Coordinates of C-alpha atoms in Angstrom, one line a residue:
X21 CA 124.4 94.6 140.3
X22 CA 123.0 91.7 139.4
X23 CA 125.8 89.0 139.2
X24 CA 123.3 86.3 137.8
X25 CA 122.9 88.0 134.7
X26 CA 119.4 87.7 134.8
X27 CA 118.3 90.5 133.0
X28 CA 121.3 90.3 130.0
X29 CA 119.6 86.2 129.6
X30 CA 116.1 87.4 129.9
X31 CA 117.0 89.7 126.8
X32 CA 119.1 87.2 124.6
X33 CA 116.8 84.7 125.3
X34 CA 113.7 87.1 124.2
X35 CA 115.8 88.6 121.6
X36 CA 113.1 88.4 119.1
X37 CA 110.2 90.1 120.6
X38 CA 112.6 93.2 121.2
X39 CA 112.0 96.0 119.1
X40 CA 115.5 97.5 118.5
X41 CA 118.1 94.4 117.7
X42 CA 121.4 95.2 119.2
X43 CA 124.0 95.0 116.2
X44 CA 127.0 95.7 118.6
X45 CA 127.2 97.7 121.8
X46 CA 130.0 98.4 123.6
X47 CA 129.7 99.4 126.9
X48 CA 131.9 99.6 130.3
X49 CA 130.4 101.7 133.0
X50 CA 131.9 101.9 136.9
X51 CA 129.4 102.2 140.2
X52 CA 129.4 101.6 143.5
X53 CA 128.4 98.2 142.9
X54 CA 131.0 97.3 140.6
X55 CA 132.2 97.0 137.3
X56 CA 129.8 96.4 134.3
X57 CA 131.6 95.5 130.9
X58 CA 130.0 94.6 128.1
X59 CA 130.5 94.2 124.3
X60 CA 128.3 92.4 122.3
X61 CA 128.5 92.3 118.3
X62 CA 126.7 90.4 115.5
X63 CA 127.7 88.2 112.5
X64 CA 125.7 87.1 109.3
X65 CA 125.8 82.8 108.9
X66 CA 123.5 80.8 106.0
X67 CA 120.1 80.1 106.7
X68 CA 119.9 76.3 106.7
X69 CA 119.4 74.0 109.7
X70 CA 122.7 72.0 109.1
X71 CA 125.0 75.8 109.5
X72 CA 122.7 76.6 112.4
X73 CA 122.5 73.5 113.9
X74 CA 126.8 73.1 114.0
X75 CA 127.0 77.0 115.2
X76 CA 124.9 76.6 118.1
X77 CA 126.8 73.2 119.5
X78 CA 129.4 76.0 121.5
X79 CA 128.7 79.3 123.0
X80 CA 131.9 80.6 121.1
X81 CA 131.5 83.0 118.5
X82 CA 133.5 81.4 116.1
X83 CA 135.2 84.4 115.1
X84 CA 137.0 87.4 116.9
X85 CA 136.6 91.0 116.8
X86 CA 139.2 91.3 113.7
X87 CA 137.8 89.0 112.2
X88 CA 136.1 91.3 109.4
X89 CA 137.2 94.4 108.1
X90 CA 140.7 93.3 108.2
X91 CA 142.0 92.6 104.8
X92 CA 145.1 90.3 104.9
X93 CA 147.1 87.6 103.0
X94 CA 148.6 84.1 104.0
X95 CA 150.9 81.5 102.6
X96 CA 150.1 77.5 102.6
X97 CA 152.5 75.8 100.4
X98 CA 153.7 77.6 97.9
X99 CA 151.0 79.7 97.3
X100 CA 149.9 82.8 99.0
X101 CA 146.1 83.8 99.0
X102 CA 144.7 86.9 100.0
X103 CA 141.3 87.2 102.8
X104 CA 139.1 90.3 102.1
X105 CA 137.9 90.2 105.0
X106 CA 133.8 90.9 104.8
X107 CA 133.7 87.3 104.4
X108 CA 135.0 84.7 106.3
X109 CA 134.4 81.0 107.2
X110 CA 131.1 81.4 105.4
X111 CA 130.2 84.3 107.7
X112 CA 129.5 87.4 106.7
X113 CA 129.9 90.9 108.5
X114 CA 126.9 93.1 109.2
X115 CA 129.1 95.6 111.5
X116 CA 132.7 95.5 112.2
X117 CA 134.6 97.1 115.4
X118 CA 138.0 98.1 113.5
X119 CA 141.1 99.6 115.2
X120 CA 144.1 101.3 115.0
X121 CA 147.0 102.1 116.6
X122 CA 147.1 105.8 117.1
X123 CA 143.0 106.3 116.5
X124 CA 139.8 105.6 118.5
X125 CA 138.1 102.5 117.1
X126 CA 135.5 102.5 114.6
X127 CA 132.0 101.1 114.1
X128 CA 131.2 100.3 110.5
X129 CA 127.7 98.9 109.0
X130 CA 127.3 97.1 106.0
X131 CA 126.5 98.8 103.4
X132 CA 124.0 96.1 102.1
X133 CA 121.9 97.0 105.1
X134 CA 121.5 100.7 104.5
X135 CA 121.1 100.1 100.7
X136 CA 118.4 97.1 101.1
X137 CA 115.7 100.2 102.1
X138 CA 117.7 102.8 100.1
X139 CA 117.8 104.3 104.4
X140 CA 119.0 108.3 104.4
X141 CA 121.2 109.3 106.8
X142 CA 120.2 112.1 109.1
X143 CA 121.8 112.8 112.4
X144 CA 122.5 109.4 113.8
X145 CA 119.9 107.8 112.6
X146 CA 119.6 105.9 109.2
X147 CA 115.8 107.1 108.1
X148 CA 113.3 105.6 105.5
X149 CA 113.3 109.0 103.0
X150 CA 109.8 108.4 102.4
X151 CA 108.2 108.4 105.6
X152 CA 110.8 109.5 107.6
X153 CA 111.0 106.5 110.2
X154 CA 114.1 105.4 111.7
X155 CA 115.1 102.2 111.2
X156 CA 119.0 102.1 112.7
X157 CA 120.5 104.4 115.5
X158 CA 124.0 105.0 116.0
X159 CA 126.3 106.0 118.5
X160 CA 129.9 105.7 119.4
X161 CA 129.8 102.7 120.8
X162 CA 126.3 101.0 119.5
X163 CA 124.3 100.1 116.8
X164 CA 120.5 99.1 116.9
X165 CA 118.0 98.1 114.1
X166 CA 114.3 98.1 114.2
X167 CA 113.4 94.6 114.3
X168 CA 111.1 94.3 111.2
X169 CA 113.5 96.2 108.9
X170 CA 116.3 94.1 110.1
X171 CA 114.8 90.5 109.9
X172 CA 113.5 91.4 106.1
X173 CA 117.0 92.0 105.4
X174 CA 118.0 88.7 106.6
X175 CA 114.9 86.9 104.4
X176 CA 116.5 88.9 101.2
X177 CA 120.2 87.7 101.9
X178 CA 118.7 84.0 103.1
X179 CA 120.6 84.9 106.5
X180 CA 120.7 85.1 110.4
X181 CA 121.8 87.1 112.6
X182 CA 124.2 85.2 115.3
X183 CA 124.1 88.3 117.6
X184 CA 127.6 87.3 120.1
X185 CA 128.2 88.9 123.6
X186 CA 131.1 88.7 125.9
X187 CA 130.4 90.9 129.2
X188 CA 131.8 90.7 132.5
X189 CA 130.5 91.6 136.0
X190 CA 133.1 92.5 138.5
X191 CA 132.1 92.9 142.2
X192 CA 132.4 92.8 145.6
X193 CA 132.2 89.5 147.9
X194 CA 132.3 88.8 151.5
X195 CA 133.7 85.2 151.1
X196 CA 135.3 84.4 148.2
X197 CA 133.5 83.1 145.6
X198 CA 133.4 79.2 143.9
X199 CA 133.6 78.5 140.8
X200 CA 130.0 78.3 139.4
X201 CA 128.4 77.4 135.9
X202 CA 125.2 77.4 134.2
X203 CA 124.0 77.2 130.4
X204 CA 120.7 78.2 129.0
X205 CA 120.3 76.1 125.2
X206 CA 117.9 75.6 122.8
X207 CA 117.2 76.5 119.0
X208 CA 118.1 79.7 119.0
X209 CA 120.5 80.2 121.5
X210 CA 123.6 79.0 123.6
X211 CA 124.6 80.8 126.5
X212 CA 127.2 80.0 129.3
X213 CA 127.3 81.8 132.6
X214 CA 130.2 81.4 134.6
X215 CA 131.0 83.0 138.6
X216 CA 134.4 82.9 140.0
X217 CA 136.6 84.7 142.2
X218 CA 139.3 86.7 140.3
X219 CA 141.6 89.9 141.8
X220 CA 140.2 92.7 139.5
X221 CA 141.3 96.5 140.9
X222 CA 139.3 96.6 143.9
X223 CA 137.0 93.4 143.0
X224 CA 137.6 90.0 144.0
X225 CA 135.0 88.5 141.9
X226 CA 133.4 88.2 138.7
X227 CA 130.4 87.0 136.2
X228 CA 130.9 86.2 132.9
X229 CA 127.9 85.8 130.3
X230 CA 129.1 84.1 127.1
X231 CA 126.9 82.9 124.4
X232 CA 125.4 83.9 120.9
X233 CA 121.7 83.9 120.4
X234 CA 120.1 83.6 116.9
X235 CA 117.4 86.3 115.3
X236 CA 116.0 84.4 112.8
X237 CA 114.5 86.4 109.4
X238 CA 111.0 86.0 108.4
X239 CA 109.7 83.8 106.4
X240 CA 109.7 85.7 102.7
X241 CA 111.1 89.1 102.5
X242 CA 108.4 91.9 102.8
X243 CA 110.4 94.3 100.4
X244 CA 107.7 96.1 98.1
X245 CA 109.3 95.4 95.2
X246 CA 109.8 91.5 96.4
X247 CA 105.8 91.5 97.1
X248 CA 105.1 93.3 93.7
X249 CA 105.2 89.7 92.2
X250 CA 102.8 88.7 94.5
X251 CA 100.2 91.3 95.1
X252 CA 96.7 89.8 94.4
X253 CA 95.2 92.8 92.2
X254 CA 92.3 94.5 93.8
X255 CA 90.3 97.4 92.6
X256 CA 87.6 99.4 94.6
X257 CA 84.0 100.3 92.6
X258 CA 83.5 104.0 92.6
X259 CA 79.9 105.9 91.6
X260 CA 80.1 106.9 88.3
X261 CA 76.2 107.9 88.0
X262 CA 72.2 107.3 89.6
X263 CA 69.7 104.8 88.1
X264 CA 66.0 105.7 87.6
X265 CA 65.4 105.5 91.2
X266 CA 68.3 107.8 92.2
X267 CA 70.6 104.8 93.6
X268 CA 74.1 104.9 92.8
X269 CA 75.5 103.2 89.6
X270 CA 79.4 101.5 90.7
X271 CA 82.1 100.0 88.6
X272 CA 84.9 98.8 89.1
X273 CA 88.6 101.0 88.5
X274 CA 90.3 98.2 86.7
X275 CA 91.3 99.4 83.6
X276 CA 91.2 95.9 82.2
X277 CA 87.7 95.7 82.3
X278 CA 87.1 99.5 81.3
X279 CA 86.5 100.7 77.7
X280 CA 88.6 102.8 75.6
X281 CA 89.6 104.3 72.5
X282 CA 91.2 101.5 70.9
X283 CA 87.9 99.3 71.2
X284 CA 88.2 97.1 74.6
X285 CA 85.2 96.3 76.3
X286 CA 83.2 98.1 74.2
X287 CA 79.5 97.6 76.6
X288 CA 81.6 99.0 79.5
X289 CA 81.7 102.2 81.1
X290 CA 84.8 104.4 79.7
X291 CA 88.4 105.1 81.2
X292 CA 87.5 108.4 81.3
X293 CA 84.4 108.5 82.6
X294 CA 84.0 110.8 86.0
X295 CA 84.2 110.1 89.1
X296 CA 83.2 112.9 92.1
X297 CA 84.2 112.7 95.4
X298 CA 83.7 115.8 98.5
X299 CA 86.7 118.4 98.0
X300 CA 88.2 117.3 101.5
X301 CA 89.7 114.2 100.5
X302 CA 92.6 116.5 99.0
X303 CA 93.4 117.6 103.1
X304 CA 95.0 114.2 103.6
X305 CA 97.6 115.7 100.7
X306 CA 97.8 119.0 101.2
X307 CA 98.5 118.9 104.6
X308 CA 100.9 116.5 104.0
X309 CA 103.2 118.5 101.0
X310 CA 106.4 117.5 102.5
X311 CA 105.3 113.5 100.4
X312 CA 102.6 114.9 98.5
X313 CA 102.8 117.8 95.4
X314 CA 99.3 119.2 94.6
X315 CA 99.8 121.2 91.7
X316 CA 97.2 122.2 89.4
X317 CA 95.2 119.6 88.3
X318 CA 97.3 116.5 89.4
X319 CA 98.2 114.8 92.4
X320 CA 101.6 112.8 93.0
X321 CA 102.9 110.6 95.8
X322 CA 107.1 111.1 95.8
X323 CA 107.8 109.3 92.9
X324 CA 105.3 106.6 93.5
X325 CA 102.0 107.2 91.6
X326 CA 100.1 110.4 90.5
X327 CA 96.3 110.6 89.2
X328 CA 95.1 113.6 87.6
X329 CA 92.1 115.6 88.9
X330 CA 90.1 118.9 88.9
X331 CA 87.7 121.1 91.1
X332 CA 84.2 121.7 89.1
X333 CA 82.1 124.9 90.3
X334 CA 80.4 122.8 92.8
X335 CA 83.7 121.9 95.0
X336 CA 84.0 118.3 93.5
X337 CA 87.1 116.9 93.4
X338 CA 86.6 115.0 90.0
X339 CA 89.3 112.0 88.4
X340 CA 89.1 109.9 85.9
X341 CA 87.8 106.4 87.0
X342 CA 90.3 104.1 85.2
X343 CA 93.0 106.7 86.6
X344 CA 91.7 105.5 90.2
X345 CA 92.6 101.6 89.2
X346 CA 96.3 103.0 88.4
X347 CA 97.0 103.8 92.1
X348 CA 97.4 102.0 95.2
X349 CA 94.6 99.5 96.4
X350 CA 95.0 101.7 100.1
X351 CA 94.3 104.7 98.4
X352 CA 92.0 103.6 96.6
X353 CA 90.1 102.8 99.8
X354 CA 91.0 106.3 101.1
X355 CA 89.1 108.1 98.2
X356 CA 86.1 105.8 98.6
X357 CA 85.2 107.0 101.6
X358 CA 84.8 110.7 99.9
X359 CA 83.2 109.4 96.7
X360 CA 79.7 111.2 95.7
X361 CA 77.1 111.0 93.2
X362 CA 78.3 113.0 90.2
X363 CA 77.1 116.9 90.4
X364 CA 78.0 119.5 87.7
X365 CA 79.7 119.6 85.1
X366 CA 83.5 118.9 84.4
X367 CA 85.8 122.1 84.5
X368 CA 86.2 123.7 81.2
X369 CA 89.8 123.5 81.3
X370 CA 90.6 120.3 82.5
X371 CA 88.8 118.8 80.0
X372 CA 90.3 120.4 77.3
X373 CA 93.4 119.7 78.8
X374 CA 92.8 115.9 79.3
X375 CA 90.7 114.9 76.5
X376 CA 91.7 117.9 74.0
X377 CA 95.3 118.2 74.7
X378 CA 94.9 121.4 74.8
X379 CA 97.3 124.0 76.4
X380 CA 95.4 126.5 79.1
X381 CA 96.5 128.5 82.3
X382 CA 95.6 127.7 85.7
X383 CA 92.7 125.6 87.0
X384 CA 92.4 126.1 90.3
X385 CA 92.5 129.6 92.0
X386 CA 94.9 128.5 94.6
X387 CA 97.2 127.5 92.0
X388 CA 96.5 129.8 89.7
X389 CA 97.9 133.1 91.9
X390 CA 101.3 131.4 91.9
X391 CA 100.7 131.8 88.3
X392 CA 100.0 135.1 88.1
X393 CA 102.6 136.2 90.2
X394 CA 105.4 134.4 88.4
X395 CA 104.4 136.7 85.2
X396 CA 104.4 139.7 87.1
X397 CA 107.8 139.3 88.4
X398 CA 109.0 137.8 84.9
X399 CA 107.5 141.6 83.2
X400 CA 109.2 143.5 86.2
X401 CA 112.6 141.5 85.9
X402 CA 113.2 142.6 81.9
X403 CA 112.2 146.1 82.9
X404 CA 113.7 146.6 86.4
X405 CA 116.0 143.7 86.8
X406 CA 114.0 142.8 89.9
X407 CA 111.0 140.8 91.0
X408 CA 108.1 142.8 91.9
X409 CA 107.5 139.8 94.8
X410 CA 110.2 138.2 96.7
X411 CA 110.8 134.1 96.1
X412 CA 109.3 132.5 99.0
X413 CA 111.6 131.8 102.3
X414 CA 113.1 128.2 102.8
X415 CA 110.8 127.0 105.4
X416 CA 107.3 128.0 102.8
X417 CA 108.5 126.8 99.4
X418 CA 106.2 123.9 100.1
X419 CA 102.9 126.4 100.2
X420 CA 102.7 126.0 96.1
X421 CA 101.8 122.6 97.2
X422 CA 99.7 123.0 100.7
X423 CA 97.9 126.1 100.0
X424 CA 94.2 125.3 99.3
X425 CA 90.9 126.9 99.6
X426 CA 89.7 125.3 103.4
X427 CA 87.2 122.2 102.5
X428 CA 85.3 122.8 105.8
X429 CA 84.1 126.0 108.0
X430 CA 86.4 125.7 111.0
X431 CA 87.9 129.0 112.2
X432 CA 91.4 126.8 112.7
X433 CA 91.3 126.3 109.2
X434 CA 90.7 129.8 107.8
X435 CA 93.3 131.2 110.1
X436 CA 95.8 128.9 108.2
X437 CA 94.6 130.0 104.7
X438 CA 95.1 133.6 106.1
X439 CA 98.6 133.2 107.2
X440 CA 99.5 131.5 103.5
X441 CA 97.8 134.2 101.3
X442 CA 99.3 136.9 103.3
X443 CA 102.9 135.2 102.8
X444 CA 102.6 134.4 99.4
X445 CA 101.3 138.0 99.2
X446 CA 101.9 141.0 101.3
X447 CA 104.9 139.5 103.2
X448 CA 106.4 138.7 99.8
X449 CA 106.0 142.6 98.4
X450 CA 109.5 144.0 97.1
X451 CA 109.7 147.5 98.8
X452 CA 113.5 147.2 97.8
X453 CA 112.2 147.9 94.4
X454 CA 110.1 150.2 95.2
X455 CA 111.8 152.9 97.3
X456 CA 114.3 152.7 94.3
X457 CA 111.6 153.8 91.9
X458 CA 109.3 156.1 94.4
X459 CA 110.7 159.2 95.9
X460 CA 111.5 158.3 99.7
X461 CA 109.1 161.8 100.7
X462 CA 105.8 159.9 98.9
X463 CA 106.7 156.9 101.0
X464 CA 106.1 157.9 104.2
X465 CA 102.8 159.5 105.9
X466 CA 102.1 162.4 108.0
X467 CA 104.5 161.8 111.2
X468 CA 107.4 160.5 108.4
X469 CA 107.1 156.7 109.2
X470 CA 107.4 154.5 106.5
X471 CA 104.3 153.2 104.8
X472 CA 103.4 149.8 104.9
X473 CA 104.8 147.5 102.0
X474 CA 100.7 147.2 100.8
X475 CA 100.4 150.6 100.7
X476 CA 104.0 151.1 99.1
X477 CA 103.0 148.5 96.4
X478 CA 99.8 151.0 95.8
X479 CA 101.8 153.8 95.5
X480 CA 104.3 152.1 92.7
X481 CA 101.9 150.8 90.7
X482 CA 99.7 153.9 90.1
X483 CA 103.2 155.8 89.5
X484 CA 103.2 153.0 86.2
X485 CA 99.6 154.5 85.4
X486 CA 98.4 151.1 86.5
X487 CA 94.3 150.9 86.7
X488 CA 94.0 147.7 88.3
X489 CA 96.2 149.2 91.3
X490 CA 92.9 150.0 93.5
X491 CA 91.2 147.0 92.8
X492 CA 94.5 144.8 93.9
X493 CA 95.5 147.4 97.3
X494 CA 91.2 146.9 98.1
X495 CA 91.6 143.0 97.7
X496 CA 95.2 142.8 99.8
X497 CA 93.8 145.2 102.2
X498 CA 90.7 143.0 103.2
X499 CA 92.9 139.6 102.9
X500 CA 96.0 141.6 105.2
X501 CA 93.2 143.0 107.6
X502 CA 91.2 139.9 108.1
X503 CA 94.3 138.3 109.2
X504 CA 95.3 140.3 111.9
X505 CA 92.3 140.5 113.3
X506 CA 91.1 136.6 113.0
X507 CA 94.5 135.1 113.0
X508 CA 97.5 137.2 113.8
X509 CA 96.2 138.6 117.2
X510 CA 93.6 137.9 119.4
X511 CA 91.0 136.3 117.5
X512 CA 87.3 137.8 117.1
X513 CA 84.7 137.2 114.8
X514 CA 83.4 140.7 115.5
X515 CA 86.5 142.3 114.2
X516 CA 86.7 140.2 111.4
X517 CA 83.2 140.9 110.2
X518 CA 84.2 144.9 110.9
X519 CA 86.8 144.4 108.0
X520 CA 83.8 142.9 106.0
X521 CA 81.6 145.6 106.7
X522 CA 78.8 143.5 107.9
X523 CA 76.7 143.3 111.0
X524 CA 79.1 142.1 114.2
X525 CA 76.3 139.3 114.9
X526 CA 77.3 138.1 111.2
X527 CA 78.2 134.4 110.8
X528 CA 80.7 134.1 108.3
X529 CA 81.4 131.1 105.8
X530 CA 84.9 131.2 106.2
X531 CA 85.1 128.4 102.6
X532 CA 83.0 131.3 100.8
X533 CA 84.9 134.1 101.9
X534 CA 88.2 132.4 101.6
X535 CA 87.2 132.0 97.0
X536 CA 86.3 135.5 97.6
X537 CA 89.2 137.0 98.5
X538 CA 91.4 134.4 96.2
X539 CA 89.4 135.2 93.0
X540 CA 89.7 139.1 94.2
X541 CA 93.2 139.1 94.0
X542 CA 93.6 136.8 91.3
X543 CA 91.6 138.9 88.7
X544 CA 93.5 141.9 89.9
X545 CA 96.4 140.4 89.1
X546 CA 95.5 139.3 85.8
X547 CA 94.6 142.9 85.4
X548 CA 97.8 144.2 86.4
X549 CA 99.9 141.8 83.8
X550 CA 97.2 142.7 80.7
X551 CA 98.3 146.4 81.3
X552 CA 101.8 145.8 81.6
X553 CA 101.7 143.9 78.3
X554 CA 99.8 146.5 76.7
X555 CA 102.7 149.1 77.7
X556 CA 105.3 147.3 76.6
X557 CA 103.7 146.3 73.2

């Protein structure tokens, strides 16, 4: 045990350069050395030199544990005033240690501090909800703050942080101990260590570390919405054609110097002129769909920006170039990286969409089966009172956002677009429905074992006289079987290329095969829902 303390004065001392600020902790722990008890809390004073300046003359606190979060009233003269108690002496709690008679004592924050970065709670640990970073940790008997978060605060509420510690050291000594003092001063902190002999259970001596040391806030507050009024605008230039030599054409995304319809800057390129970039610079999203929603034709960050876009037959990802100025100068920077010279032509239907306002189905396949499988089960519902495919489970509701053709040929890549088709697909088929609606007998094969829910799903839908039936079982059949032998066991390319039908020397492209089996079971789909209209009309 370390009776000089100088690990506790190395730490107040250094307080700022800590990355976790101590907002109280509570502590009393017994060894073999001694007794270790500590408490240390923390107290909000005004952020001019004068308050600072008079609170660091002492090492007292200049208030108590009680002091806050214990309303009360008092009488001078004849009037009686009451004390709220969350402000007192022109300080201001940023955690209280309340007790009570007949309960454990409790730690309570301030709720200014959890509401400054609007912080979630989750398990015991106040989290930023959009990036899920912890920025204050509880425990019974301690509260800690990541530094950054907490000294913003302070810059918002023009405060500091007196962080105030009273912990005590008792031990064992041969001869008995003199009365010995030290202090450590300077701007920031005031601290008074003090070793004497005292009869303490089995100890007859002790060290006391007494003090308050200051973290002071930065210098503005680094809020976004405080440094919205101070952003400098920038804007990246993006390709938006080729010259007579082939060299790209750039311009800038600031809307402000774009042309439009209501006659601004009329020699400029327009708003809506396209921009192409490489189809992988949707990964960084779609991996991500727990932030970002990819839904068809338009991108969105939480509730923080969106920009609209579309696939063209050539796998560009194409936006609007004064829709690139609308979002974030980091993203910008981000899509840069992936931009192109322009190749083909605009999708069909994202243009009539965007420029035409015109209504149309889906634009992208990957979107577009979550379509188509939505009117299926809306058509089986009237007439069966049952989806045809189940909803998806808890932990995949997100794959309407993350599922997406692969962008490159890794086998990784394709194993993960497997898995996803075959759960929004096969795993998803109702054969609860089914057996209702198919004689048990037709659902079993030679031996009596139930059929597969593919083949089950085959066997219903030619029952309704359904054409499209082989077409969909074919496409589900190579999408299920390439699975299992690429990604659900063992992986070989030689199986894999088996379920193709092609030579076992074959090297597939996994981004060719993977449109191939999408538009396979998309258009049997679409099939499917033409003849089940035609029935019921």
């Amino acid at each position: 045990m370390d009776k000089n303390y100088s690990d506790l004065i190395k730490f107040y001392t250094g307080i700022s350069k800590q990355n976790w600020i101590p907002l109280i902790n509570i502590k009393k722990e017994t060894t073999l050395d001694g007794i270790d008890d500590i408490f240390l809390i923390s107290a909000l004073i005004e952020n001019n030199q004068n308050t600072i300046t008079n609170y660091l003359k002492e090492p007292t606190w200049g208030f108590s544990t009680d002091t806050f979060g214990h309303s009360t009233f008092y009488k001078q003269g004849d009037e009686i005033y009451y004390v709220a108690g969350d402000i007192v002496d022109d300080m201001e709690y940023i955690v209280t240690y309340r007790t009570f008679n007949k309960y454990e004592p409790v730690i309570e924050i301030n709720p200014k501090l959890i509401w400054y970065g609007n912080l979630l709670l989750r398990g015991n640990e106040y989290i930023n909800a959009d990036n899920d970073q912890p920025l204050i940790k509880v425990s019974k008997d301690s509260v800690l703050v990541e530094r950054k978060y907490l000294r913003d605060f302070l810059a918002a509420n023009k405060k500091v942080l007196a962080i105030c510690f009273d912990n005590r050291r008792y031990y064992k000594e041969e001869v008995r101990m003199k009365y010995n003092s030290d202090s450590y001063e300077n701007s920031t902190y005031n601290i008074s260590l003090v070793l004497n002999s005292v009869e303490y259970k089995e100890n007859n001596a002790m060290s006391c570390l007494l003090g308050k040391t200051l973290l002071m806030s930065t210098s503005e507050p680094l809020h976004e919405h405080y440094k919205y009024f101070f952003e400098k605008d920038e804007y990246e230039e993006f390709i938006i054609g080729v010259d007579d030599n082939e060299e790209p054409i750039l311009f800038t995304c600031n809307e402000n110097e774009l042309a439009n319809y209501f006659g601004a800057n009329p020699d400029a390129p327009h708003f809506l002129t396209p921009v192409y970039f490489k189809r992988n610079v949707l990964d960084r999203y779609t991996n991500n769909p727990n932030d970002y929603a990819v839904s068809d034709g338009n991108l969105s960050y939480l509730d923080r920006w969106s920009i609209p876009f579309t696939v063209n037959k050539e796998s560009y990802v194409i936006v609007w170039l004064g829709d690139l100025g609308r979002i974030p100068y980091s993203e910008q920077k981000y899509w840069k990286v992936f931009n192109e010279k322009p190749e083909g032509e605009i999708e069909e239907k994202f243009f009539k969409r965007q420029i035409l306002a015109e209504w149309t189905d889906a634009i992208l396949p990957e979107k577009e089966i979550f379509h188509l499988i939505d009117n299926i089960n809306q058509i089986m519902e009237l007439k069966y009172g049952q989806k045809l495919f189940t909803d998806l489970g808890d932990a995949d509701k997100k794959l309407k956002s993350a599922f997406s053709i692969p962008t490159n040929n890794s086998v990784t890549v394709f194993q993960n677009f497997l898995m996803q088709l075959n759960k929004i697909t096969v795993e998803r088929i109702n054969t609860k429905l089914i057996k209702q609606n198919v004689p048990a007998e037709e659902l079993k094969d030679e031996s009596g074992n139930a059929l597969g829910s593919r083949v089950q799903l085959n066997l219903f839908l030619e029952k309704l006289n359904i054409k499209a039936a082989e077409r969909l079982d074919n496409s589900l059949k190579i999408s299920y079987n390439s699975r299992n032998k690429l990604a659900g066991h063992k992986g070989s390319i030689k199986e894999y290329n088996k379920v193709w039908k092609r030579d076992a020397e074959f090297k597939p492209d996994f981004i060719s095969d993977s449109k191939l089996l999408l538009t396979g079971i998309n258009i049997a789909l679409n099939n499917i829902i033409e003849e089940l209209q035609n029935d019921a009309d």
